[in-house]
mmCIF file of C-alpha atoms in Angstrom:
data_model
loop_
_atom_site.group_PDB
_atom_site.id
_atom_site.type_symbol
_atom_site.label_atom_id
_atom_site.label_comp_id
_atom_site.label_asym_id
_atom_site.label_seq_id
_atom_site.Cartn_x
_atom_site.Cartn_y
_atom_site.Cartn_z
ATOM 1 C CA MET A 19 22.147 7.077 16.462
ATOM 2 C CA ALA A 20 20.173 5.076 13.911
ATOM 3 C CA SER A 21 17.040 6.697 12.512
ATOM 4 C CA SER A 22 13.687 5.171 13.426
ATOM 5 C CA GLN A 23 12.282 6.238 10.058
ATOM 6 C CA PRO A 24 11.396 3.335 7.732
ATOM 7 C CA LYS A 25 13.575 3.146 4.649
ATOM 8 C CA PHE A 26 12.315 4.128 1.219
ATOM 9 C CA ASP A 27 10.349 1.453 -0.595
ATOM 10 C CA PRO A 28 12.102 1.445 -3.986
ATOM 11 C CA GLU A 29 9.208 -0.300 -5.739
ATOM 12 C CA LEU A 30 6.733 2.271 -4.423
ATOM 13 C CA ILE A 31 8.909 5.196 -5.511
ATOM 14 C CA VAL A 32 9.496 3.760 -8.991
ATOM 15 C CA ARG A 33 5.764 3.081 -9.352
ATOM 16 C CA ILE A 34 4.932 6.675 -8.393
ATOM 17 C CA MET A 35 7.437 7.990 -10.927
ATOM 18 C CA HIS A 36 6.258 5.653 -13.667
ATOM 19 C CA ASN A 37 2.551 6.397 -13.151
ATOM 20 C CA SER A 38 3.196 10.146 -13.314
ATOM 21 C CA LEU A 39 4.108 9.740 -16.982
ATOM 22 C CA SER A 40 0.557 8.798 -17.996
ATOM 23 C CA ILE A 41 -1.183 11.772 -16.364
ATOM 24 C CA GLN A 42 -3.071 13.866 -18.912
ATOM 25 C CA SER A 43 -5.956 15.419 -16.986
ATOM 26 C CA HIS A 44 -6.618 17.125 -13.696
ATOM 27 C CA PHE A 45 -8.691 14.193 -12.509
ATOM 28 C CA GLN A 46 -5.877 11.754 -13.287
ATOM 29 C CA LEU A 47 -3.538 14.034 -11.309
ATOM 30 C CA PHE A 48 -5.958 13.819 -8.398
ATOM 31 C CA LEU A 49 -6.079 10.020 -8.600
ATOM 32 C CA TRP A 50 -2.274 9.765 -8.738
ATOM 33 C CA LEU A 51 -1.829 11.995 -5.688
ATOM 34 C CA GLN A 52 -4.427 10.025 -3.733
ATOM 35 C CA GLY A 53 -2.874 6.672 -4.626
ATOM 36 C CA ASP A 54 0.736 5.616 -4.110
ATOM 37 C CA PHE A 55 1.888 9.215 -3.659
ATOM 38 C CA GLN A 56 -0.413 9.488 -0.639
ATOM 39 C CA GLU A 57 1.180 6.352 0.795
ATOM 40 C CA ALA A 58 4.645 7.872 0.403
ATOM 41 C CA ILE A 59 3.771 11.352 1.709
ATOM 42 C CA GLN A 60 0.456 11.641 3.480
ATOM 43 C CA HIS A 61 -1.188 15.021 2.922
ATOM 44 C CA ASP A 62 -4.595 16.664 2.809
ATOM 45 C CA VAL A 63 -4.017 19.428 0.261
ATOM 46 C CA LEU A 64 -1.569 20.169 -2.556
ATOM 47 C CA ILE A 65 -1.317 23.803 -3.665
ATOM 48 C CA CYS A 66 0.634 24.738 -6.798
ATOM 49 C CA PHE A 67 1.726 28.243 -7.781
ATOM 50 C CA SER A 68 3.423 29.023 -11.072
ATOM 51 C CA GLY A 69 4.456 32.487 -12.160
ATOM 52 C CA ALA A 70 7.147 35.063 -12.793
ATOM 53 C CA ILE A 71 9.574 35.578 -9.933
ATOM 54 C CA GLY A 72 8.342 38.552 -7.929
ATOM 55 C CA GLY A 73 5.425 39.068 -10.328
ATOM 56 C CA GLU A 74 1.752 39.572 -9.563
ATOM 57 C CA THR A 75 0.498 37.271 -12.316
ATOM 58 C CA TYR A 76 0.492 33.565 -11.536
ATOM 59 C CA HIS A 77 -1.487 30.374 -11.882
ATOM 60 C CA CYS A 78 -2.873 28.670 -8.778
ATOM 61 C CA ASP A 79 -4.121 25.094 -8.594
ATOM 62 C CA ILE A 80 -5.418 23.134 -5.599
ATOM 63 C CA VAL A 81 -5.744 19.352 -5.508
ATOM 64 C CA SER A 82 -7.513 17.827 -2.527
ATOM 65 C CA ALA A 83 -10.081 15.207 -1.584
ATOM 66 C CA ILE A 84 -11.596 17.566 0.990
ATOM 67 C CA PRO A 85 -15.087 18.612 -0.162
ATOM 68 C CA GLY A 86 -15.163 22.261 -1.178
ATOM 69 C CA ILE A 87 -11.416 22.549 -1.731
ATOM 70 C CA ARG A 88 -11.310 22.495 -5.496
ATOM 71 C CA SER A 89 -9.492 24.521 -8.118
ATOM 72 C CA ALA A 90 -12.839 25.296 -9.736
ATOM 73 C CA LYS A 91 -13.744 27.482 -6.776
ATOM 74 C CA PRO A 92 -12.633 31.128 -7.049
ATOM 75 C CA LEU A 93 -10.004 32.125 -4.526
ATOM 76 C CA HIS A 94 -9.823 35.453 -2.739
ATOM 77 C CA SER A 95 -7.169 37.803 -4.074
ATOM 78 C CA THR A 96 -5.300 37.708 -0.755
ATOM 79 C CA ILE A 97 -4.003 34.265 -1.629
ATOM 80 C CA ARG A 98 -1.235 36.192 -3.370
ATOM 81 C CA ASP A 99 -0.006 37.178 0.114
ATOM 82 C CA PHE A 100 0.175 33.530 1.049
ATOM 83 C CA ARG A 101 2.121 32.762 -2.121
ATOM 84 C CA LYS A 102 4.563 35.609 -1.503
ATOM 85 C CA GLY A 103 5.019 34.678 2.135
ATOM 86 C CA VAL A 104 5.786 31.018 1.506
ATOM 87 C CA HIS A 105 8.053 31.878 -1.421
ATOM 88 C CA GLN A 106 9.997 34.368 0.699
ATOM 89 C CA HIS A 107 10.324 31.766 3.438
ATOM 90 C CA TRP A 108 11.657 29.287 0.883
ATOM 91 C CA ILE A 109 14.211 31.807 -0.413
ATOM 92 C CA ALA A 110 15.291 32.640 3.148
ATOM 93 C CA GLY A 111 15.945 28.924 3.644
ATOM 94 C CA SER A 112 18.438 28.973 0.753
ATOM 95 C CA GLY A 113 15.956 27.302 -1.594
ATOM 96 C CA ARG A 114 15.760 24.036 0.335
ATOM 97 C CA VAL A 115 12.721 21.851 0.814
ATOM 98 C CA THR A 116 11.144 23.103 4.030
ATOM 99 C CA SER A 117 8.691 21.714 6.565
ATOM 100 C CA ALA A 118 7.168 23.612 9.461
ATOM 101 C CA THR A 119 4.039 24.151 11.468
ATOM 102 C CA ILE A 120 1.583 26.733 10.213
ATOM 103 C CA SER A 121 1.903 28.733 13.429
ATOM 104 C CA SER A 122 5.713 28.876 13.282
ATOM 105 C CA ILE A 123 5.704 30.765 9.984
ATOM 106 C CA SER A 124 2.621 32.900 10.540
ATOM 107 C CA ASP A 125 4.890 35.918 10.053
ATOM 108 C CA SER A 126 5.078 34.899 6.375
ATOM 109 C CA ASN A 127 1.404 35.711 5.781
ATOM 110 C CA ILE A 128 0.615 32.031 5.921
ATOM 111 C CA ASP A 129 -2.736 32.822 7.520
ATOM 112 C CA ALA A 130 -3.914 34.353 4.241
ATOM 113 C CA ILE A 131 -4.588 30.862 2.913
ATOM 114 C CA PHE A 132 -7.353 30.314 5.429
ATOM 115 C CA LEU A 133 -10.008 31.622 3.111
ATOM 116 C CA LYS A 134 -12.149 28.521 3.482
ATOM 117 C CA SER A 135 -13.256 26.916 6.711
ATOM 118 C CA GLU A 136 -12.131 23.505 5.444
ATOM 119 C CA LEU A 137 -8.510 24.657 5.741
ATOM 120 C CA HIS A 138 -8.740 25.856 9.328
ATOM 121 C CA GLU A 139 -7.586 22.493 10.650
ATOM 122 C CA MET A 140 -4.354 22.424 8.618
ATOM 123 C CA LYS A 141 -1.431 22.601 11.021
ATOM 124 C CA HIS A 142 1.610 21.395 9.066
ATOM 125 C CA ILE A 143 3.187 22.570 5.829
ATOM 126 C CA LEU A 144 5.844 21.184 3.484
ATOM 127 C CA PHE A 145 7.012 23.228 0.518
ATOM 128 C CA HIS A 146 9.635 23.437 -2.182
ATOM 129 C CA ALA A 147 10.005 25.226 -5.512
ATOM 130 C CA ILE A 148 11.433 24.454 -8.926
ATOM 131 C CA PRO A 149 13.057 27.522 -10.515
ATOM 132 C CA ASP A 150 12.433 27.918 -14.227
ATOM 133 C CA THR A 151 15.578 29.751 -15.296
ATOM 134 C CA ARG A 152 14.684 29.881 -18.963
ATOM 135 C CA PHE A 153 11.412 31.731 -18.410
ATOM 136 C CA LYS A 154 12.423 33.526 -15.184
ATOM 137 C CA ALA A 155 9.679 31.874 -13.156
ATOM 138 C CA ASP A 156 9.233 29.722 -10.082
ATOM 139 C CA HIS A 157 6.907 26.764 -9.629
ATOM 140 C CA LEU A 158 6.049 26.556 -5.925
ATOM 141 C CA TYR A 159 4.508 23.387 -4.492
ATOM 142 C CA ILE A 160 2.949 23.199 -1.029
ATOM 143 C CA LEU A 161 1.587 20.237 0.925
ATOM 144 C CA LEU A 162 -0.724 20.803 3.898
ATOM 145 C CA ARG A 163 -1.961 18.283 6.433
ATOM 146 C CA ARG A 164 -3.887 18.289 9.673
ATOM 147 C CA ASP A 165 -2.020 15.830 11.852
ATOM 148 C CA GLY A 166 1.635 14.984 12.387
ATOM 149 C CA SER A 167 4.646 16.998 11.343
ATOM 150 C CA PHE A 168 6.428 16.178 8.091
ATOM 151 C CA SER A 169 9.471 14.005 8.773
ATOM 152 C CA GLU A 170 12.982 14.272 7.365
ATOM 153 C CA GLN A 171 12.266 11.261 5.172
ATOM 154 C CA GLU A 172 9.154 12.942 3.784
ATOM 155 C CA ARG A 173 11.158 16.071 3.043
ATOM 156 C CA ARG A 174 13.700 14.001 1.120
ATOM 157 C CA LEU A 175 10.936 12.145 -0.713
ATOM 158 C CA PHE A 176 9.204 15.390 -1.645
ATOM 159 C CA GLU A 177 12.439 16.734 -3.089
ATOM 160 C CA LEU A 178 12.936 13.506 -5.039
ATOM 161 C CA LEU A 179 9.374 13.326 -6.377
ATOM 162 C CA LEU A 180 8.778 17.018 -6.997
ATOM 163 C CA PRO A 181 10.077 16.994 -10.602
ATOM 164 C CA HIS A 182 7.447 14.330 -11.346
ATOM 165 C CA VAL A 183 4.736 16.380 -9.616
ATOM 166 C CA ASP A 184 5.853 19.421 -11.600
ATOM 167 C CA ALA A 185 5.809 17.551 -14.918
ATOM 168 C CA ALA A 186 2.362 16.102 -14.179
ATOM 169 C CA VAL A 187 0.892 19.473 -13.197
ATOM 170 C CA ARG A 188 2.274 21.134 -16.328
ATOM 171 C CA LYS A 189 0.494 18.562 -18.500
ATOM 172 C CA THR A 190 -2.904 19.545 -17.065
ATOM 173 C CA ASP A 191 -4.591 22.779 -18.087
ATOM 174 C CA GLY A 192 -6.381 23.492 -14.840
ATOM 175 C CA LEU A 193 -9.665 21.691 -14.374
ATOM 176 C CA PRO A 194 -11.185 20.075 -17.465
ATOM 177 C CA ILE A 195 -14.535 21.341 -18.709
ATOM 178 C CA TYR A 196 -16.127 18.108 -17.567
ATOM 179 C CA GLU A 197 -15.510 16.554 -14.166
ATOM 180 C CA PRO A 198 -17.620 14.452 -11.810
ATOM 181 C CA GLU A 199 -19.326 16.579 -9.160
ATOM 182 C CA GLN A 200 -18.607 14.042 -6.439
ATOM 183 C CA VAL A 201 -14.991 12.954 -6.228
ATOM 184 C CA THR A 202 -14.069 9.539 -4.948
ATOM 185 C CA ALA A 203 -12.917 9.236 -1.352
ATOM 186 C CA PRO A 204 -9.215 8.403 -0.906
ATOM 187 C CA THR A 205 -9.990 5.036 0.693
ATOM 188 C CA LEU A 206 -12.036 4.038 -2.340
ATOM 189 C CA ILE A 207 -9.356 5.238 -4.743
ATOM 190 C CA ASN A 208 -6.697 3.252 -2.928
ATOM 191 C CA SER A 209 -8.939 0.171 -3.018
ATOM 192 C CA LEU A 210 -9.437 0.488 -6.756
ATOM 193 C CA ILE A 211 -5.777 1.158 -7.480
ATOM 194 C CA LYS A 212 -4.684 -1.809 -5.387
ATOM 195 C CA SER A 213 -7.219 -3.976 -7.195
ATOM 196 C CA GLY A 214 -5.336 -3.314 -10.407
ATOM 197 C CA LEU A 215 -7.354 -0.528 -12.016
ATOM 198 C CA SER A 216 -5.406 2.089 -13.948
ATOM 199 C CA THR A 217 -6.066 5.817 -13.537
ATOM 200 C CA ARG A 218 -7.881 5.831 -16.877
ATOM 201 C CA GLU A 219 -10.090 2.910 -15.771
ATOM 202 C CA ILE A 220 -10.928 4.664 -12.493
ATOM 203 C CA GLU A 221 -11.741 7.820 -14.436
ATOM 204 C CA ILE A 222 -14.103 5.883 -16.718
ATOM 205 C CA LEU A 223 -15.711 4.197 -13.705
ATOM 206 C CA GLU A 224 -16.374 7.622 -12.177
ATOM 207 C CA TRP A 225 -18.099 8.749 -15.357
ATOM 208 C CA VAL A 226 -20.204 5.574 -15.331
ATOM 209 C CA ARG A 227 -21.266 6.407 -11.794
ATOM 210 C CA SER A 228 -22.166 9.909 -13.029
ATOM 211 C CA GLY A 229 -24.604 8.318 -15.507
ATOM 212 C CA LYS A 230 -22.651 8.913 -18.714
ATOM 213 C CA THR A 231 -23.069 6.559 -21.667
ATOM 214 C CA ASN A 232 -20.140 4.982 -23.502
ATOM 215 C CA ILE A 233 -20.544 7.522 -26.300
ATOM 216 C CA GLU A 234 -20.559 10.442 -23.845
ATOM 217 C CA ILE A 235 -17.526 9.109 -21.967
ATOM 218 C CA GLY A 236 -15.702 8.670 -25.262
ATOM 219 C CA MET A 237 -16.436 12.293 -26.213
ATOM 220 C CA ILE A 238 -15.278 13.571 -22.821
ATOM 221 C CA LEU A 239 -12.027 11.564 -22.862
ATOM 222 C CA ASP A 240 -11.463 11.887 -26.616
ATOM 223 C CA ILE A 241 -11.517 8.133 -27.219
ATOM 224 C CA SER A 242 -13.923 5.904 -29.145
ATOM 225 C CA SER A 243 -16.985 4.342 -27.531
ATOM 226 C CA PHE A 244 -15.524 0.965 -28.556
ATOM 227 C CA THR A 245 -12.409 1.738 -26.470
ATOM 228 C CA VAL A 246 -14.638 2.714 -23.554
ATOM 229 C CA LYS A 247 -16.478 -0.607 -23.879
ATOM 230 C CA ASN A 248 -13.178 -2.532 -23.801
ATOM 231 C CA HIS A 249 -12.069 -0.597 -20.719
ATOM 232 C CA LEU A 250 -15.347 -1.413 -18.994
ATOM 233 C CA GLN A 251 -15.003 -5.122 -19.726
ATOM 234 C CA ARG A 252 -11.589 -5.119 -18.077
ATOM 235 C CA ILE A 253 -12.927 -3.083 -15.148
ATOM 236 C CA PHE A 254 -15.809 -5.505 -14.563
ATOM 237 C CA LYS A 255 -13.395 -8.429 -14.509
ATOM 238 C CA LYS A 256 -11.017 -6.716 -12.080
ATOM 239 C CA ILE A 257 -13.696 -5.785 -9.540
ATOM 240 C CA ASN A 258 -15.689 -8.986 -9.997
ATOM 241 C CA VAL A 259 -18.954 -7.607 -11.411
ATOM 242 C CA SER A 260 -20.965 -8.341 -14.553
ATOM 243 C CA ASN A 261 -22.411 -4.990 -15.600
ATOM 244 C CA ARG A 262 -22.510 -1.210 -15.084
ATOM 245 C CA ALA A 263 -25.221 -1.318 -12.428
ATOM 246 C CA GLN A 264 -23.258 -3.797 -10.304
ATOM 247 C CA ALA A 265 -20.103 -1.728 -10.692
ATOM 248 C CA VAL A 266 -21.885 1.431 -9.544
ATOM 249 C CA GLY A 267 -23.506 -0.502 -6.712
ATOM 250 C CA LYS A 268 -20.133 -1.730 -5.478
ATOM 251 C CA LEU A 269 -18.737 1.800 -5.527
ATOM 252 C CA GLU A 270 -21.746 3.120 -3.628
ATOM 253 C CA ASP A 271 -21.445 0.368 -1.017
ATOM 254 C CA ILE A 272 -17.802 1.213 -0.380
ATOM 255 C CA THR A 273 -18.464 4.944 -0.246
ATOM 256 C CA ASN A 274 -21.520 4.765 2.001
ATOM 257 C CA ASN A 275 -20.544 1.948 4.345
ATOM 258 C CA GLY A 276 -16.827 2.476 4.635
ATOM 259 C CA LEU A 277 -16.252 -1.254 5.020
ATOM 260 C CA PRO A 278 -12.732 -2.763 4.930
ATOM 261 C CA GLU A 279 -11.247 -3.332 1.492
ATOM 262 C CA THR A 280 -11.119 -7.087 2.042
ATOM 263 C CA ASN A 281 -14.920 -7.264 1.947
ATOM 264 C CA TYR A 282 -15.111 -6.303 -1.710
ATOM 265 C CA ASN A 283 -13.542 -9.327 -3.398
ATOM 266 C CA PHE A 284 -11.337 -7.190 -5.591
ATOM 267 C CA GLY A 285 -9.425 -9.568 -7.820
#
């Protein structure tokens, strides 16, 4: 019987892989996951655990557009039970990429993740790990979403793309010291990406919206103010505005009104 699942879009997959190579900050990782990656595998939360196999010491990172679900927020110590439970479930499945409902693996201490009310609505989980044989560690990656179970195609895609997720995460040292307080909504990010803006240009645009000057943005991103100015000129051209105020105004209109992308004249 033929599968009703749509076939992989090779151009989309190659673009996701290629764009992962330029990720250098946590915010760029966020933008990448909310762009083409989100189109390939829809999800609400990505949780990353890295640490020694069977050890108590590990690094935890959470990437999500849900307000309040940020890596900067301290997590309760019982999240280690969640990590252990999911990892044990992965081992029991012979180390294969696994999808399930939250309720079906509640015996694996999965409920320990519900430390924040924003996660109460998560019903589906997809997870896989990359063993680090050289350093005797495992890097466990978990996707959560509210609606719709993860399909076989999404499981295959996650397995294919996970090395790129892993490489991108390893290039970011947790959250940077500086980061905009208000993150861009996924719909806005997708609009900007599809209009031709790079992750660096979107990052600069976010800092402009936060009120930073070219000199300040340059210091934050470790580039010259002249480079920031050149980026802004390209940004203005791509989103059809003439100055910083118009650019911020367009972003605010999209965020506040939620109008269709076609109303914004993105070139």
